[in-house]
Tab-separated table of C-alpha atoms and ligand atoms in Angstrom:
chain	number	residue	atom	x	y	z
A	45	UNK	CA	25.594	-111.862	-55.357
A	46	UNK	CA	23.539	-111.281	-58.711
A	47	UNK	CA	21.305	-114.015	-57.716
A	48	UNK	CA	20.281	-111.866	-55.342
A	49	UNK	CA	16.935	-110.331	-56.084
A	50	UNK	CA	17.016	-107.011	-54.304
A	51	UNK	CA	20.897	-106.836	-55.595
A	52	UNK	CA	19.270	-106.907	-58.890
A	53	UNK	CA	17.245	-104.496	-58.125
A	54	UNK	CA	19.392	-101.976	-56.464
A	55	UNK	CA	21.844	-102.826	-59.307
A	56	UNK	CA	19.407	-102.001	-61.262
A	57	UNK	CA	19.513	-105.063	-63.647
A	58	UNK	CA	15.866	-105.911	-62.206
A	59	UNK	CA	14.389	-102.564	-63.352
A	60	UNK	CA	12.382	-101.336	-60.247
A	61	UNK	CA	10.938	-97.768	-59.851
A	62	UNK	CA	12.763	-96.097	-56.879
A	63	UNK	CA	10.468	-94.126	-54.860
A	64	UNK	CA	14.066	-92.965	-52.893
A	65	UNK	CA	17.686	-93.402	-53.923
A	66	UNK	CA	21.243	-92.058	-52.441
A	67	UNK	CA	24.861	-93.700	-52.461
A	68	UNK	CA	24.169	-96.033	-49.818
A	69	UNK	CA	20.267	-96.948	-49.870
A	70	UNK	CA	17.262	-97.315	-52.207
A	71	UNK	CA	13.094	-97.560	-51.674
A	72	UNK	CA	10.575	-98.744	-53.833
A	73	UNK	CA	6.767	-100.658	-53.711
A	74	UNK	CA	6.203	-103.740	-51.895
A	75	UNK	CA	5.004	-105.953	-54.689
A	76	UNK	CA	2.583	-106.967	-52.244
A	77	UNK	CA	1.535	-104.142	-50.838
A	78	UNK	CA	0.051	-104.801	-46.927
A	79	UNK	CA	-1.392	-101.572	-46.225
A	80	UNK	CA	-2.024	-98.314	-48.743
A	81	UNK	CA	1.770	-97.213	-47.932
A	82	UNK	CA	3.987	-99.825	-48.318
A	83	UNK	CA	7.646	-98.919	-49.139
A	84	UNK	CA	10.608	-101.420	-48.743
A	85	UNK	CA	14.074	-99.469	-47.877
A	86	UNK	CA	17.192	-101.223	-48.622
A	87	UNK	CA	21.201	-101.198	-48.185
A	88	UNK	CA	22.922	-101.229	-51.841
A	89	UNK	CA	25.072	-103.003	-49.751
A	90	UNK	CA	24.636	-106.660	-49.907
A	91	UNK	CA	23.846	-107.460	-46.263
A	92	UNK	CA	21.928	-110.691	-45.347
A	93	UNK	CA	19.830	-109.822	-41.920
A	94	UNK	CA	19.757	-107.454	-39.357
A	95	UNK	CA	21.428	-110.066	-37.132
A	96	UNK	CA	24.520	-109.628	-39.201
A	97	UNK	CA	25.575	-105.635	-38.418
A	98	UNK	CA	27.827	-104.463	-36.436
A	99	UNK	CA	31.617	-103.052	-36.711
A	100	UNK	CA	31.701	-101.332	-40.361
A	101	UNK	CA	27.898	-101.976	-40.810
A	102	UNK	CA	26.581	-100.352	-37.679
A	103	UNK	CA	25.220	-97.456	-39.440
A	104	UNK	CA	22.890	-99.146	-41.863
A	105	UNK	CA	19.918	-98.976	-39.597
A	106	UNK	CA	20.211	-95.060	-38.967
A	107	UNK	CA	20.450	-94.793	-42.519
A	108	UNK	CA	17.261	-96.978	-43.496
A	109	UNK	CA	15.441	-95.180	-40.608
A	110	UNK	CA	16.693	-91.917	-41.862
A	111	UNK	CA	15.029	-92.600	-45.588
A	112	UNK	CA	12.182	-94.279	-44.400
A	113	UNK	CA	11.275	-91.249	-42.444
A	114	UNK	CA	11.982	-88.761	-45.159
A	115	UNK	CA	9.876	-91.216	-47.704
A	116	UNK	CA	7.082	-90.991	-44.825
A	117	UNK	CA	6.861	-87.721	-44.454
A	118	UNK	CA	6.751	-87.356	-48.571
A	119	UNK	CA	4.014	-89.743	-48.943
A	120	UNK	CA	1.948	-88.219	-45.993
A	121	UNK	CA	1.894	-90.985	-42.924
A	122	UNK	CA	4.051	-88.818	-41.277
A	123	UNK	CA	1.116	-86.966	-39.498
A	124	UNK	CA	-1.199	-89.994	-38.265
A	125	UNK	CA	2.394	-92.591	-37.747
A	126	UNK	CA	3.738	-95.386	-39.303
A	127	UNK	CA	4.849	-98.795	-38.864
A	128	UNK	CA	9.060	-99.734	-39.401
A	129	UNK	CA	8.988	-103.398	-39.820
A	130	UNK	CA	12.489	-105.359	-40.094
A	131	UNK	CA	11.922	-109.292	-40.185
A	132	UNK	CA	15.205	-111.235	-39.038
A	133	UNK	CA	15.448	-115.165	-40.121
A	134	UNK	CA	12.753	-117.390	-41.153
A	135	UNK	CA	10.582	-117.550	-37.406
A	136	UNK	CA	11.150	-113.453	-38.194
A	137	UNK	CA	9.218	-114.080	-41.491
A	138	UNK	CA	12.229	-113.199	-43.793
A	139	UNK	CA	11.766	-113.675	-47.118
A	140	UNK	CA	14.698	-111.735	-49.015
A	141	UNK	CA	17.815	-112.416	-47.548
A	142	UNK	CA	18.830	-109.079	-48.137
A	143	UNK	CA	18.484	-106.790	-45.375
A	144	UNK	CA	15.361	-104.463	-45.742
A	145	UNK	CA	13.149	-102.252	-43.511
A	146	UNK	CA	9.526	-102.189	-44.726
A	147	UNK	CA	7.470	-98.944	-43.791
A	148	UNK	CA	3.710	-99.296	-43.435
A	149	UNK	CA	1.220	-96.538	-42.994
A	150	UNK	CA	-2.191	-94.975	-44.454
A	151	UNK	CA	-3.822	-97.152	-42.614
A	152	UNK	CA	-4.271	-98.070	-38.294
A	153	UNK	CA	-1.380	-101.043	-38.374
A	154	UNK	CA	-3.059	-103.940	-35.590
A	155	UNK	CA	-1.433	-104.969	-32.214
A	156	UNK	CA	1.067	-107.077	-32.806
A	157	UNK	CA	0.186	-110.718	-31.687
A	158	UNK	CA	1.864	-112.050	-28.393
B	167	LIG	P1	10.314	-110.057	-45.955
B	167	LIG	O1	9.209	-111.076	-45.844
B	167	LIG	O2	10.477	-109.167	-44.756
B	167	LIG	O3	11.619	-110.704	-46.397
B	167	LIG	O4	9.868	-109.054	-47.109
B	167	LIG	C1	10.102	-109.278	-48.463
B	167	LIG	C2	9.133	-108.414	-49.218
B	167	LIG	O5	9.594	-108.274	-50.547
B	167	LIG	C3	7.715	-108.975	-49.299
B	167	LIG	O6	6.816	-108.068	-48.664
B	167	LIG	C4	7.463	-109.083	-50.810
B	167	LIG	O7	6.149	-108.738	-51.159
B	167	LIG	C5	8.467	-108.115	-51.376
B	167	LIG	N1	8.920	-108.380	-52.737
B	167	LIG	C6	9.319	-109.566	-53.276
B	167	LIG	N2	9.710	-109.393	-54.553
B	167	LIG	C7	9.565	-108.068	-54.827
B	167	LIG	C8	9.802	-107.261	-55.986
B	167	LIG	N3	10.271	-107.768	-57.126
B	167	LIG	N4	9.537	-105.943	-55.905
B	167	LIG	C9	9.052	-105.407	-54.772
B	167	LIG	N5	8.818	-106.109	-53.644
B	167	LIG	C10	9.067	-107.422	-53.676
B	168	LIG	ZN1	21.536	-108.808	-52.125
């Protein structure tokens, strides 16, 4: 999968500043940031949406939520809230086919649209 571009990053052959790392999950910048906090948390684990956990994998999302609350209460959102944003498939507005959980805050995040 080293066509992958967040496998290169968490493989660190993309060189990418990690704002969190452990064994099973790293965080950096959204090249794009959409709001003054804008963190992308993702699985070293090569994992294509959310639509594809379950069995073995079931854990992933505790541990993304897990880091992206630790990285929100380190950067300060924690107080005023945040916004946990996982995009599934392309009418999800996926991008990166690589399972990730952005977290959004310093800012009021708008309703989302019906
Ligand atoms: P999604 O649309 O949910 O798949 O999100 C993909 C996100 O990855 C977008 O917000 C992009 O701005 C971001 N992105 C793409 N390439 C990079 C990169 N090299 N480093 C950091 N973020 C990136
Ligand atoms: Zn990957």
């Amino acid at each position: 999968m080293s066509e992958c571009l967040f496998c290169r990053i968490t493989n660190g052959s993309l060189p990418t500043e990690f704002v969190y790392e452990d064994d099973h999950v790293v965080a950096f910048r959204d090249i794009n940031p959409a709001a003054p906090v804008h963190i992308l948390v993702v699985p070293r684990a090569h994992i294509e949406t959310v639509a594809d956990l379950g069995g073995d994998t079931t854990g992933v999302m505790s541990r993304l939520t897990a880091a992206a609350n630790r990285i929100a209460r380190e950067s300060g959102v924690d107080a005023d809230g945040y916004r946990l944003i996982v995009n599934c498939g392309r009418d999800g507005g996926q991008t990166v086919f690589h399972l990730h959980m952005h977290l959004l805050g310093g800012r009021k995040m708008p309703e989302l649209a019906a």
